[in-house]
PDB file of C-alpha atoms in Angstrom:
ATOM      1  CA  MET A  21     -17.456  76.800 -77.661  1.00  0.00           C
ATOM      2  CA  THR A  22     -20.343  75.468 -75.597  1.00  0.00           C
ATOM      3  CA  THR A  23     -21.537  73.380 -78.530  1.00  0.00           C
ATOM      4  CA  SER A  24     -18.118  71.700 -78.780  1.00  0.00           C
ATOM      5  CA  ILE A  25     -17.864  71.034 -75.032  1.00  0.00           C
ATOM      6  CA  ALA A  26     -21.349  69.522 -74.634  1.00  0.00           C
ATOM      7  CA  PRO A  27     -20.738  66.444 -76.881  1.00  0.00           C
ATOM      8  CA  ARG A  28     -17.451  65.735 -75.093  1.00  0.00           C
ATOM      9  CA  ARG A  29     -19.176  65.912 -71.721  1.00  0.00           C
ATOM     10  CA  GLU A  30     -21.950  63.565 -72.869  1.00  0.00           C
ATOM     11  CA  ASN A  31     -19.382  61.171 -74.292  1.00  0.00           C
ATOM     12  CA  LEU A  32     -17.444  61.174 -71.023  1.00  0.00           C
ATOM     13  CA  LEU A  33     -20.586  60.574 -68.961  1.00  0.00           C
ATOM     14  CA  ALA A  34     -21.601  57.732 -71.269  1.00  0.00           C
ATOM     15  CA  ARG A  35     -18.208  56.063 -70.876  1.00  0.00           C
ATOM     16  CA  MET A  36     -18.370  56.390 -67.095  1.00  0.00           C
ATOM     17  CA  ARG A  37     -21.886  54.866 -66.991  1.00  0.00           C
ATOM     18  CA  SER A  38     -20.707  51.954 -69.088  1.00  0.00           C
ATOM     19  CA  GLY A  39     -17.824  51.286 -66.721  1.00  0.00           C
ATOM     20  CA  GLN A  40     -15.103  52.435 -69.099  1.00  0.00           C
ATOM     21  CA  ARG A  41     -12.175  54.465 -67.795  1.00  0.00           C
ATOM     22  CA  PRO A  42     -11.793  58.135 -68.784  1.00  0.00           C
ATOM     23  CA  PRO A  43      -8.900  58.836 -71.180  1.00  0.00           C
ATOM     24  CA  TRP A  44      -6.629  60.116 -68.382  1.00  0.00           C
ATOM     25  CA  MET A  45      -7.286  56.970 -66.290  1.00  0.00           C
ATOM     26  CA  GLU A  46      -6.452  54.421 -68.960  1.00  0.00           C
ATOM     27  CA  ARG A  47      -3.929  51.788 -67.942  1.00  0.00           C
ATOM     28  CA  PRO A  48      -0.445  52.691 -69.164  1.00  0.00           C
ATOM     29  CA  GLY A  49       1.163  50.556 -71.800  1.00  0.00           C
ATOM     30  CA  TRP A  50       4.219  48.386 -71.335  1.00  0.00           C
ATOM     31  CA  PHE A  51       6.510  51.374 -71.787  1.00  0.00           C
ATOM     32  CA  GLY A  52       4.723  53.407 -69.105  1.00  0.00           C
ATOM     33  CA  GLN A  53       4.670  50.505 -66.661  1.00  0.00           C
ATOM     34  CA  GLY A  54       8.344  49.829 -67.295  1.00  0.00           C
ATOM     35  CA  ALA A  55       9.220  53.479 -66.728  1.00  0.00           C
ATOM     36  CA  LYS A  56       7.327  53.507 -63.416  1.00  0.00           C
ATOM     37  CA  ALA A  57       9.015  50.308 -62.275  1.00  0.00           C
ATOM     38  CA  ALA A  58      12.445  51.650 -63.238  1.00  0.00           C
ATOM     39  CA  ALA A  59      11.800  54.912 -61.383  1.00  0.00           C
ATOM     40  CA  LEU A  60      10.679  53.058 -58.245  1.00  0.00           C
ATOM     41  CA  VAL A  61      13.717  50.774 -58.345  1.00  0.00           C
ATOM     42  CA  LEU A  62      16.013  53.770 -58.797  1.00  0.00           C
ATOM     43  CA  ILE A  63      14.435  55.562 -55.813  1.00  0.00           C
ATOM     44  CA  VAL A  64      14.732  52.457 -53.616  1.00  0.00           C
ATOM     45  CA  VAL A  65      18.394  52.047 -54.558  1.00  0.00           C
ATOM     46  CA  MET A  66      19.139  55.720 -53.905  1.00  0.00           C
ATOM     47  CA  VAL A  67      17.536  55.485 -50.453  1.00  0.00           C
ATOM     48  CA  THR A  68      18.847  52.112 -49.292  1.00  0.00           C
ATOM     49  CA  TYR A  69      22.363  52.148 -50.725  1.00  0.00           C
ATOM     50  CA  PRO A  70      23.794  54.874 -48.415  1.00  0.00           C
ATOM     51  CA  PHE A  71      22.198  53.199 -45.383  1.00  0.00           C
ATOM     52  CA  LEU A  72      23.545  49.749 -46.305  1.00  0.00           C
ATOM     53  CA  LEU A  73      26.969  51.247 -47.038  1.00  0.00           C
ATOM     54  CA  ALA A  74      27.071  52.911 -43.605  1.00  0.00           C
ATOM     55  CA  LEU A  75      25.857  49.724 -41.919  1.00  0.00           C
ATOM     56  CA  GLY A  76      28.406  47.543 -43.720  1.00  0.00           C
ATOM     57  CA  THR A  77      31.243  49.945 -42.933  1.00  0.00           C
ATOM     58  CA  SER A  78      30.302  50.014 -39.249  1.00  0.00           C
ATOM     59  CA  LEU A  79      30.554  46.197 -39.145  1.00  0.00           C
ATOM     60  CA  ALA A  80      33.841  45.931 -41.062  1.00  0.00           C
ATOM     61  CA  GLY A  81      37.272  45.403 -39.577  1.00  0.00           C
ATOM     62  CA  GLN A  82      40.502  47.315 -40.163  1.00  0.00           C
ATOM     63  CA  LYS A  83      41.977  44.939 -42.755  1.00  0.00           C
ATOM     64  CA  GLU A  84      38.788  44.782 -44.800  1.00  0.00           C
ATOM     65  CA  LEU A  85      38.457  48.572 -44.801  1.00  0.00           C
ATOM     66  CA  GLU A  86      42.036  48.989 -46.004  1.00  0.00           C
ATOM     67  CA  ALA A  87      41.558  46.373 -48.696  1.00  0.00           C
ATOM     68  CA  ARG A  88      38.394  48.027 -50.077  1.00  0.00           C
ATOM     69  CA  GLY A  89      39.430  51.644 -49.854  1.00  0.00           C
ATOM     70  CA  GLY A  90      37.649  52.754 -46.670  1.00  0.00           C
ATOM     71  CA  TYR A  91      33.994  51.774 -47.275  1.00  0.00           C
ATOM     72  CA  VAL A  92      32.445  48.313 -47.285  1.00  0.00           C
ATOM     73  CA  LEU A  93      28.971  47.446 -48.528  1.00  0.00           C
ATOM     74  CA  ILE A  94      28.876  43.772 -47.457  1.00  0.00           C
ATOM     75  CA  PRO A  95      31.606  42.812 -44.947  1.00  0.00           C
ATOM     76  CA  HIS A  96      32.889  39.239 -45.212  1.00  0.00           C
ATOM     77  CA  HIS A  97      33.835  39.102 -41.523  1.00  0.00           C
ATOM     78  CA  PRO A  98      31.362  41.401 -39.703  1.00  0.00           C
ATOM     79  CA  THR A  99      32.085  42.505 -36.153  1.00  0.00           C
ATOM     80  CA  VAL A 100      30.130  44.580 -33.657  1.00  0.00           C
ATOM     81  CA  GLN A 101      33.238  45.894 -31.926  1.00  0.00           C
ATOM     82  CA  ALA A 102      32.428  49.485 -32.882  1.00  0.00           C
ATOM     83  CA  TYR A 103      28.985  49.262 -31.271  1.00  0.00           C
ATOM     84  CA  ASN A 104      30.392  47.601 -28.154  1.00  0.00           C
ATOM     85  CA  VAL A 105      32.898  50.417 -27.732  1.00  0.00           C
ATOM     86  CA  LEU A 106      30.310  53.145 -28.246  1.00  0.00           C
ATOM     87  CA  LEU A 107      27.595  51.655 -26.027  1.00  0.00           C
ATOM     88  CA  GLN A 108      29.616  50.547 -23.012  1.00  0.00           C
ATOM     89  CA  GLY A 109      28.777  53.583 -20.889  1.00  0.00           C
ATOM     90  CA  GLY A 110      30.685  56.435 -22.536  1.00  0.00           C
ATOM     91  CA  VAL A 111      29.711  59.678 -24.213  1.00  0.00           C
ATOM     92  CA  VAL A 112      27.540  58.068 -26.873  1.00  0.00           C
ATOM     93  CA  THR A 113      25.525  56.037 -24.359  1.00  0.00           C
ATOM     94  CA  ARG A 114      24.783  59.136 -22.300  1.00  0.00           C
ATOM     95  CA  ALA A 115      23.867  61.087 -25.433  1.00  0.00           C
ATOM     96  CA  VAL A 116      21.478  58.326 -26.537  1.00  0.00           C
ATOM     97  CA  LEU A 117      19.697  58.423 -23.179  1.00  0.00           C
ATOM     98  CA  VAL A 118      19.481  62.226 -23.324  1.00  0.00           C
ATOM     99  CA  SER A 119      18.013  62.145 -26.838  1.00  0.00           C
ATOM    100  CA  ILE A 120      15.470  59.478 -25.899  1.00  0.00           C
ATOM    101  CA  ALA A 121      14.356  61.429 -22.815  1.00  0.00           C
ATOM    102  CA  ILE A 122      14.068  64.724 -24.710  1.00  0.00           C
ATOM    103  CA  THR A 123      12.183  63.078 -27.572  1.00  0.00           C
ATOM    104  CA  VAL A 124       9.701  61.227 -25.369  1.00  0.00           C
ATOM    105  CA  ILE A 125       9.024  64.096 -22.945  1.00  0.00           C
ATOM    106  CA  GLY A 126       9.049  66.771 -25.638  1.00  0.00           C
ATOM    107  CA  THR A 127       6.712  64.845 -27.930  1.00  0.00           C
ATOM    108  CA  ALA A 128       4.255  64.182 -25.102  1.00  0.00           C
ATOM    109  CA  LEU A 129       4.188  67.839 -24.017  1.00  0.00           C
ATOM    110  CA  SER A 130       3.970  69.087 -27.606  1.00  0.00           C
ATOM    111  CA  LEU A 131       1.051  66.787 -28.395  1.00  0.00           C
ATOM    112  CA  LEU A 132      -0.732  67.849 -25.204  1.00  0.00           C
ATOM    113  CA  CYS A 133      -0.385  71.555 -26.036  1.00  0.00           C
ATOM    114  CA  THR A 134      -1.152  71.032 -29.734  1.00  0.00           C
ATOM    115  CA  VAL A 135      -4.315  68.995 -29.144  1.00  0.00           C
ATOM    116  CA  THR A 136      -5.733  71.327 -26.485  1.00  0.00           C
ATOM    117  CA  LEU A 137      -4.972  74.478 -28.473  1.00  0.00           C
ATOM    118  CA  ALA A 138      -6.293  72.997 -31.726  1.00  0.00           C
ATOM    119  CA  TYR A 139      -9.488  71.846 -30.008  1.00  0.00           C
ATOM    120  CA  GLY A 140     -10.085  75.275 -28.529  1.00  0.00           C
ATOM    121  CA  LEU A 141      -9.498  76.981 -31.866  1.00  0.00           C
ATOM    122  CA  SER A 142     -11.807  74.530 -33.641  1.00  0.00           C
ATOM    123  CA  ARG A 143     -14.814  75.381 -31.462  1.00  0.00           C
ATOM    124  CA  PRO A 144     -16.885  78.263 -32.917  1.00  0.00           C
ATOM    125  CA  GLY A 145     -18.015  79.621 -29.538  1.00  0.00           C
ATOM    126  CA  MET A 146     -14.570  80.070 -28.006  1.00  0.00           C
ATOM    127  CA  MET A 147     -13.962  83.494 -26.471  1.00  0.00           C
ATOM    128  CA  PHE A 148     -11.345  85.477 -28.426  1.00  0.00           C
ATOM    129  CA  GLY A 149     -10.989  82.477 -30.724  1.00  0.00           C
ATOM    130  CA  LYS A 150     -10.474  84.498 -33.909  1.00  0.00           C
ATOM    131  CA  SER A 151      -7.949  86.813 -32.272  1.00  0.00           C
ATOM    132  CA  LEU A 152      -5.991  83.878 -30.899  1.00  0.00           C
ATOM    133  CA  LEU A 153      -6.108  82.146 -34.281  1.00  0.00           C
ATOM    134  CA  MET A 154      -4.719  85.250 -35.997  1.00  0.00           C
ATOM    135  CA  LEU A 155      -1.992  85.426 -33.349  1.00  0.00           C
ATOM    136  CA  VAL A 156      -1.065  81.798 -34.025  1.00  0.00           C
ATOM    137  CA  LEU A 157      -1.076  82.302 -37.789  1.00  0.00           C
ATOM    138  CA  GLY A 158       1.037  85.440 -37.390  1.00  0.00           C
ATOM    139  CA  THR A 159       3.976  83.338 -36.270  1.00  0.00           C
ATOM    140  CA  PHE A 160       4.193  82.026 -39.826  1.00  0.00           C
ATOM    141  CA  LEU A 161       5.080  85.526 -41.013  1.00  0.00           C
ATOM    142  CA  PHE A 162       7.092  86.756 -38.036  1.00  0.00           C
ATOM    143  CA  ALA A 163       9.307  83.884 -36.900  1.00  0.00           C
ATOM    144  CA  PRO A 164      11.701  84.715 -34.042  1.00  0.00           C
ATOM    145  CA  GLY A 165      15.366  84.966 -34.852  1.00  0.00           C
ATOM    146  CA  ILE A 166      18.310  83.370 -33.097  1.00  0.00           C
ATOM    147  CA  ILE A 167      19.240  86.375 -30.941  1.00  0.00           C
ATOM    148  CA  PRO A 168      15.685  87.095 -29.635  1.00  0.00           C
ATOM    149  CA  THR A 169      15.197  83.408 -28.871  1.00  0.00           C
ATOM    150  CA  TYR A 170      18.485  83.229 -27.007  1.00  0.00           C
ATOM    151  CA  LEU A 171      17.662  86.345 -24.993  1.00  0.00           C
ATOM    152  CA  VAL A 172      14.249  84.971 -24.019  1.00  0.00           C
ATOM    153  CA  VAL A 173      15.767  81.653 -22.948  1.00  0.00           C
ATOM    154  CA  GLN A 174      18.411  83.534 -20.983  1.00  0.00           C
ATOM    155  CA  GLN A 175      15.869  85.764 -19.233  1.00  0.00           C
ATOM    156  CA  LEU A 176      13.807  82.719 -18.249  1.00  0.00           C
ATOM    157  CA  GLY A 177      16.870  81.080 -16.699  1.00  0.00           C
ATOM    158  CA  LEU A 178      16.762  78.076 -19.028  1.00  0.00           C
ATOM    159  CA  LEU A 179      20.349  78.188 -20.271  1.00  0.00           C
ATOM    160  CA  ASP A 180      22.315  74.965 -19.828  1.00  0.00           C
ATOM    161  CA  SER A 181      19.149  73.019 -18.993  1.00  0.00           C
ATOM    162  CA  TYR A 182      17.209  70.365 -20.865  1.00  0.00           C
ATOM    163  CA  ALA A 183      14.127  72.598 -20.768  1.00  0.00           C
ATOM    164  CA  SER A 184      15.830  74.887 -23.290  1.00  0.00           C
ATOM    165  CA  LEU A 185      15.669  72.046 -25.824  1.00  0.00           C
ATOM    166  CA  ILE A 186      11.900  71.595 -25.397  1.00  0.00           C
ATOM    167  CA  LEU A 187      10.109  74.790 -24.400  1.00  0.00           C
ATOM    168  CA  PRO A 188      11.273  77.068 -27.284  1.00  0.00           C
ATOM    169  CA  VAL A 189       9.972  74.520 -29.849  1.00  0.00           C
ATOM    170  CA  LEU A 190       7.042  73.167 -27.846  1.00  0.00           C
ATOM    171  CA  LEU A 191       4.432  74.169 -30.439  1.00  0.00           C
ATOM    172  CA  ASN A 192       4.574  73.892 -34.188  1.00  0.00           C
ATOM    173  CA  VAL A 193       2.005  76.099 -35.885  1.00  0.00           C
ATOM    174  CA  PHE A 194       1.677  73.816 -38.898  1.00  0.00           C
ATOM    175  CA  ASN A 195       0.743  70.870 -36.677  1.00  0.00           C
ATOM    176  CA  VAL A 196      -1.758  73.015 -34.783  1.00  0.00           C
ATOM    177  CA  ILE A 197      -3.480  74.059 -38.007  1.00  0.00           C
ATOM    178  CA  VAL A 198      -3.581  70.478 -39.318  1.00  0.00           C
ATOM    179  CA  VAL A 199      -5.046  69.086 -36.095  1.00  0.00           C
ATOM    180  CA  ARG A 200      -7.535  71.965 -35.886  1.00  0.00           C
ATOM    181  CA  ALA A 201      -8.732  71.294 -39.425  1.00  0.00           C
ATOM    182  CA  PHE A 202      -9.211  67.613 -38.565  1.00  0.00           C
ATOM    183  CA  PHE A 203     -11.237  68.495 -35.457  1.00  0.00           C
ATOM    184  CA  GLN A 204     -13.426  70.801 -37.532  1.00  0.00           C
ATOM    185  CA  GLY A 205     -14.134  67.909 -39.910  1.00  0.00           C
ATOM    186  CA  ILE A 206     -15.799  65.873 -37.163  1.00  0.00           C
ATOM    187  CA  PRO A 207     -19.603  66.168 -37.624  1.00  0.00           C
ATOM    188  CA  ASP A 208     -21.281  68.706 -35.341  1.00  0.00           C
ATOM    189  CA  GLU A 209     -23.999  66.177 -34.566  1.00  0.00           C
ATOM    190  CA  LEU A 210     -21.511  64.177 -32.501  1.00  0.00           C
ATOM    191  CA  TYR A 211     -20.623  67.219 -30.423  1.00  0.00           C
ATOM    192  CA  GLU A 212     -24.296  68.067 -29.900  1.00  0.00           C
ATOM    193  CA  ALA A 213     -25.160  64.498 -28.899  1.00  0.00           C
ATOM    194  CA  ALA A 214     -22.330  64.473 -26.354  1.00  0.00           C
ATOM    195  CA  ARG A 215     -23.496  67.764 -24.865  1.00  0.00           C
ATOM    196  CA  LEU A 216     -27.062  66.474 -24.620  1.00  0.00           C
ATOM    197  CA  ASP A 217     -25.688  63.562 -22.588  1.00  0.00           C
ATOM    198  CA  GLY A 218     -24.170  66.082 -20.165  1.00  0.00           C
ATOM    199  CA  ALA A 219     -20.535  65.828 -21.275  1.00  0.00           C
ATOM    200  CA  GLY A 220     -18.268  68.829 -20.753  1.00  0.00           C
ATOM    201  CA  GLU A 221     -15.599  70.040 -23.137  1.00  0.00           C
ATOM    202  CA  LEU A 222     -12.853  68.014 -21.463  1.00  0.00           C
ATOM    203  CA  THR A 223     -14.947  64.849 -21.579  1.00  0.00           C
ATOM    204  CA  ILE A 224     -15.824  65.472 -25.235  1.00  0.00           C
ATOM    205  CA  LEU A 225     -12.156  65.924 -26.072  1.00  0.00           C
ATOM    206  CA  ARG A 226     -11.056  62.831 -24.156  1.00  0.00           C
ATOM    207  CA  ARG A 227     -13.841  60.381 -25.038  1.00  0.00           C
ATOM    208  CA  LEU A 228     -15.059  61.599 -28.422  1.00  0.00           C
ATOM    209  CA  VAL A 229     -12.483  63.645 -30.278  1.00  0.00           C
ATOM    210  CA  LEU A 230      -9.278  61.820 -29.373  1.00  0.00           C
ATOM    211  CA  PRO A 231     -10.516  58.303 -30.322  1.00  0.00           C
ATOM    212  CA  LEU A 232     -11.597  59.663 -33.712  1.00  0.00           C
ATOM    213  CA  SER A 233      -8.318  61.529 -34.259  1.00  0.00           C
ATOM    214  CA  LYS A 234      -5.714  58.821 -33.746  1.00  0.00           C
ATOM    215  CA  ALA A 235      -4.457  59.167 -37.314  1.00  0.00           C
ATOM    216  CA  VAL A 236      -3.790  62.906 -37.266  1.00  0.00           C
ATOM    217  CA  ILE A 237      -2.356  62.735 -33.733  1.00  0.00           C
ATOM    218  CA  ALA A 238       0.009  59.959 -34.851  1.00  0.00           C
ATOM    219  CA  VAL A 239       1.158  62.091 -37.765  1.00  0.00           C
ATOM    220  CA  ALA A 240       1.714  65.147 -35.556  1.00  0.00           C
ATOM    221  CA  GLY A 241       3.483  62.994 -32.981  1.00  0.00           C
ATOM    222  CA  LEU A 242       5.834  61.595 -35.608  1.00  0.00           C
ATOM    223  CA  PHE A 243       6.634  65.103 -36.847  1.00  0.00           C
ATOM    224  CA  TYR A 244       7.406  66.237 -33.309  1.00  0.00           C
ATOM    225  CA  ALA A 245       9.446  63.136 -32.482  1.00  0.00           C
ATOM    226  CA  VAL A 246      11.585  63.425 -35.625  1.00  0.00           C
ATOM    227  CA  SER A 247      12.124  67.131 -34.940  1.00  0.00           C
ATOM    228  CA  TYR A 248      13.236  66.543 -31.343  1.00  0.00           C
ATOM    229  CA  TRP A 249      15.412  63.568 -32.247  1.00  0.00           C
ATOM    230  CA  ASN A 250      17.207  65.348 -35.107  1.00  0.00           C
ATOM    231  CA  SER A 251      17.637  68.697 -33.377  1.00  0.00           C
ATOM    232  CA  PHE A 252      21.201  69.701 -32.609  1.00  0.00           C
ATOM    233  CA  PHE A 253      21.406  73.480 -33.146  1.00  0.00           C
ATOM    234  CA  ASN A 254      19.477  74.390 -29.994  1.00  0.00           C
ATOM    235  CA  ALA A 255      21.796  72.163 -27.969  1.00  0.00           C
ATOM    236  CA  LEU A 256      24.832  73.960 -29.369  1.00  0.00           C
ATOM    237  CA  LEU A 257      23.186  77.309 -28.688  1.00  0.00           C
ATOM    238  CA  PHE A 258      21.792  76.799 -25.193  1.00  0.00           C
ATOM    239  CA  LEU A 259      23.927  74.090 -23.561  1.00  0.00           C
ATOM    240  CA  ASN A 260      27.365  74.855 -22.113  1.00  0.00           C
ATOM    241  CA  ASP A 261      27.945  71.480 -20.471  1.00  0.00           C
ATOM    242  CA  SER A 262      29.070  68.952 -23.092  1.00  0.00           C
ATOM    243  CA  GLY A 263      27.871  66.162 -20.819  1.00  0.00           C
ATOM    244  CA  LYS A 264      24.284  67.197 -21.558  1.00  0.00           C
ATOM    245  CA  TYR A 265      24.651  67.035 -25.348  1.00  0.00           C
ATOM    246  CA  PRO A 266      22.113  64.878 -27.219  1.00  0.00           C
ATOM    247  CA  LEU A 267      23.110  62.266 -29.753  1.00  0.00           C
ATOM    248  CA  GLN A 268      22.897  64.509 -32.799  1.00  0.00           C
ATOM    249  CA  VAL A 269      25.567  66.855 -31.418  1.00  0.00           C
ATOM    250  CA  ILE A 270      27.862  63.884 -30.796  1.00  0.00           C
ATOM    251  CA  LEU A 271      27.118  62.655 -34.316  1.00  0.00           C
ATOM    252  CA  ARG A 272      28.046  66.075 -35.691  1.00  0.00           C
ATOM    253  CA  SER A 273      31.272  66.108 -33.696  1.00  0.00           C
ATOM    254  CA  TYR A 274      32.432  62.663 -34.813  1.00  0.00           C
ATOM    255  CA  VAL A 275      31.192  62.567 -38.408  1.00  0.00           C
ATOM    256  CA  VAL A 276      31.196  66.176 -39.611  1.00  0.00           C
ATOM    257  CA  GLN A 277      33.995  67.692 -37.546  1.00  0.00           C
ATOM    258  CA  GLY A 278      36.076  64.511 -37.449  1.00  0.00           C
ATOM    259  CA  GLU A 279      36.775  64.454 -33.711  1.00  0.00           C
ATOM    260  CA  THR A 280      38.398  61.303 -32.373  1.00  0.00           C
ATOM    261  CA  ILE A 281      37.174  59.107 -29.544  1.00  0.00           C
ATOM    262  CA  ASN A 282      39.368  58.901 -26.470  1.00  0.00           C
ATOM    263  CA  ALA A 283      40.257  55.254 -25.889  1.00  0.00           C
ATOM    264  CA  HIS A 284      41.341  55.792 -22.286  1.00  0.00           C
ATOM    265  CA  ALA A 285      38.028  57.467 -21.433  1.00  0.00           C
ATOM    266  CA  LEU A 286      36.208  54.374 -22.673  1.00  0.00           C
ATOM    267  CA  GLY A 287      38.514  52.001 -20.821  1.00  0.00           C
ATOM    268  CA  VAL A 288      39.776  50.180 -23.922  1.00  0.00           C
ATOM    269  CA  ASN A 289      43.285  49.734 -25.233  1.00  0.00           C
ATOM    270  CA  VAL A 290      42.610  49.491 -28.967  1.00  0.00           C
ATOM    271  CA  LEU A 291      39.829  51.288 -30.788  1.00  0.00           C
ATOM    272  CA  PRO A 292      38.121  50.066 -33.965  1.00  0.00           C
ATOM    273  CA  PRO A 293      38.781  52.058 -37.151  1.00  0.00           C
ATOM    274  CA  SER A 294      37.579  55.652 -36.930  1.00  0.00           C
ATOM    275  CA  ILE A 295      35.394  55.289 -40.033  1.00  0.00           C
ATOM    276  CA  SER A 296      33.662  52.278 -38.437  1.00  0.00           C
ATOM    277  CA  LEU A 297      32.991  54.298 -35.269  1.00  0.00           C
ATOM    278  CA  GLN A 298      31.600  57.194 -37.287  1.00  0.00           C
ATOM    279  CA  MET A 299      29.271  54.963 -39.276  1.00  0.00           C
ATOM    280  CA  ALA A 300      28.214  53.162 -36.077  1.00  0.00           C
ATOM    281  CA  VAL A 301      27.196  56.481 -34.504  1.00  0.00           C
ATOM    282  CA  LEU A 302      25.262  57.289 -37.679  1.00  0.00           C
ATOM    283  CA  ILE A 303      23.399  53.964 -37.561  1.00  0.00           C
ATOM    284  CA  ILE A 304      22.601  54.412 -33.867  1.00  0.00           C
ATOM    285  CA  ALA A 305      21.089  57.808 -34.681  1.00  0.00           C
ATOM    286  CA  LEU A 306      18.973  56.386 -37.538  1.00  0.00           C
ATOM    287  CA  VAL A 307      17.642  53.158 -36.048  1.00  0.00           C
ATOM    288  CA  PRO A 308      15.120  54.579 -33.493  1.00  0.00           C
ATOM    289  CA  ILE A 309      13.174  56.527 -36.120  1.00  0.00           C
ATOM    290  CA  LEU A 310      13.253  53.545 -38.482  1.00  0.00           C
ATOM    291  CA  CYS A 311      11.836  51.351 -35.709  1.00  0.00           C
ATOM    292  CA  VAL A 312       9.040  53.775 -34.761  1.00  0.00           C
ATOM    293  CA  TYR A 313       7.764  54.570 -38.243  1.00  0.00           C
ATOM    294  CA  PRO A 314       6.329  51.090 -39.116  1.00  0.00           C
ATOM    295  CA  PHE A 315       4.083  51.186 -36.043  1.00  0.00           C
ATOM    296  CA  LEU A 316       2.607  54.523 -37.187  1.00  0.00           C
ATOM    297  CA  GLN A 317       2.188  53.516 -40.828  1.00  0.00           C
ATOM    298  CA  LYS A 318      -1.288  52.061 -40.202  1.00  0.00           C
ATOM    299  CA  HIS A 319      -2.424  55.399 -38.760  1.00  0.00           C
ATOM    300  CA  PHE A 320      -1.144  57.165 -41.876  1.00  0.00           C
ATOM    301  CA  ALA A 321      -3.181  54.828 -44.069  1.00  0.00           C
ATOM    302  CA  LYS A 322      -6.237  55.180 -41.816  1.00  0.00           C
ATOM    303  CA  GLY A 323      -6.009  58.952 -41.994  1.00  0.00           C
ATOM    304  CA  VAL A 324      -5.952  58.844 -45.781  1.00  0.00           C
ATOM    305  CA  LEU A 325      -8.988  56.547 -45.939  1.00  0.00           C
ATOM    306  CA  THR A 326     -10.875  58.650 -43.400  1.00  0.00           C
ATOM    307  CA  GLY A 327     -10.330  61.766 -45.465  1.00  0.00           C
ATOM    308  CA  ALA A 328     -11.363  59.935 -48.622  1.00  0.00           C
ATOM    309  CA  VAL A 329     -14.804  58.850 -47.403  1.00  0.00           C
ATOM    310  CA  LYS A 330     -15.891  62.087 -45.797  1.00  0.00           C
ATOM    311  CA  GLY A 331     -18.951  63.435 -47.525  1.00  0.00           C
TER     312      GLY A 331
END
C-alpha cells in the first residue's frame, strides 16, 4: 500500500510546485458553474420573496388587497397609512422603545460580562480557573428548566420588571467559550511585553486585548443583540403588565394570535386592513436587525482573515 501511495504523493507535490491545481481544486465545468449559480439564485429568491411580499402587503390599500386575494408583492398605489397608525404613540411605539432599550442595555451588559469572564478564563495563572471553567462548561449539560428559572426570578424579586428580561440570559456559554478561545490565540509575547511596561490586567484587557478582538466581540455582540431583540417567551413568563411587553410579544399577538388593533385607543376613525397592519408590525420587527448587520459585516470578514493568517 505504501508503494502505491508514494507515487501519488510525489505526483501531487510536483503539480503543486508547478502551479497546477490539485484534482479536487480544479475549476468546475459549465455544468457545475451553472448548478452553483442556480442554487444561489434559488436561495436568494427563497430569502427575499417572503420579505418583499410582507413589505408590499404592508404598503397596499384595501381595494388592492381584495383584488389580489389578500397579499400583494408590488403595490401599484403604495401607502404608509399602516405605519402611521402603528407608530403614532400607541402600543407598538411603546413596544419598539422597550425592545430597543432592552437590546441596547442587555447587549452592553452581556458583552461586559462575557469579555471579562473570557479574559479571566484565558489566563493560565488565574486562581481556580480550571474549576470555574468546568462550572461554566457544566451549564451545557445541565441547563435550567422553566420552573427553576421562574422560581429564582421570583425569589430575587424581579417579576414584572425589565431586569427579568436581561439578567436570566445575561451570559451565553457558547459566546464565552468563543471569546476565550480568541483571547488564547493572541501571542503570549504581547502579554509579556505589556507586563514589562508595567501594565496591569485591566490595562492589558482595555488597551491590548480589546483592540485586537473587535471581530470576535462584534460577532458575540450581534448574537446577543439578535437574541434580546427576538426574545418573547421570557416576557410572557415574567411580565404581568402588558404595557411593558416588548415588540416581539406584540408581533405574536397581532400576527400569530390574530388580535385586532383598537381604533379608538389609537385615536383614529378608520383603520387600514388588518393584514396590512400585521405585515407592517412584521417589517418593523425585522428592519433594525437588517440595518445593524451591514455595519458588522466588515468585522466578520476581518475575523475570518485574522484566523486564516495565524501561524
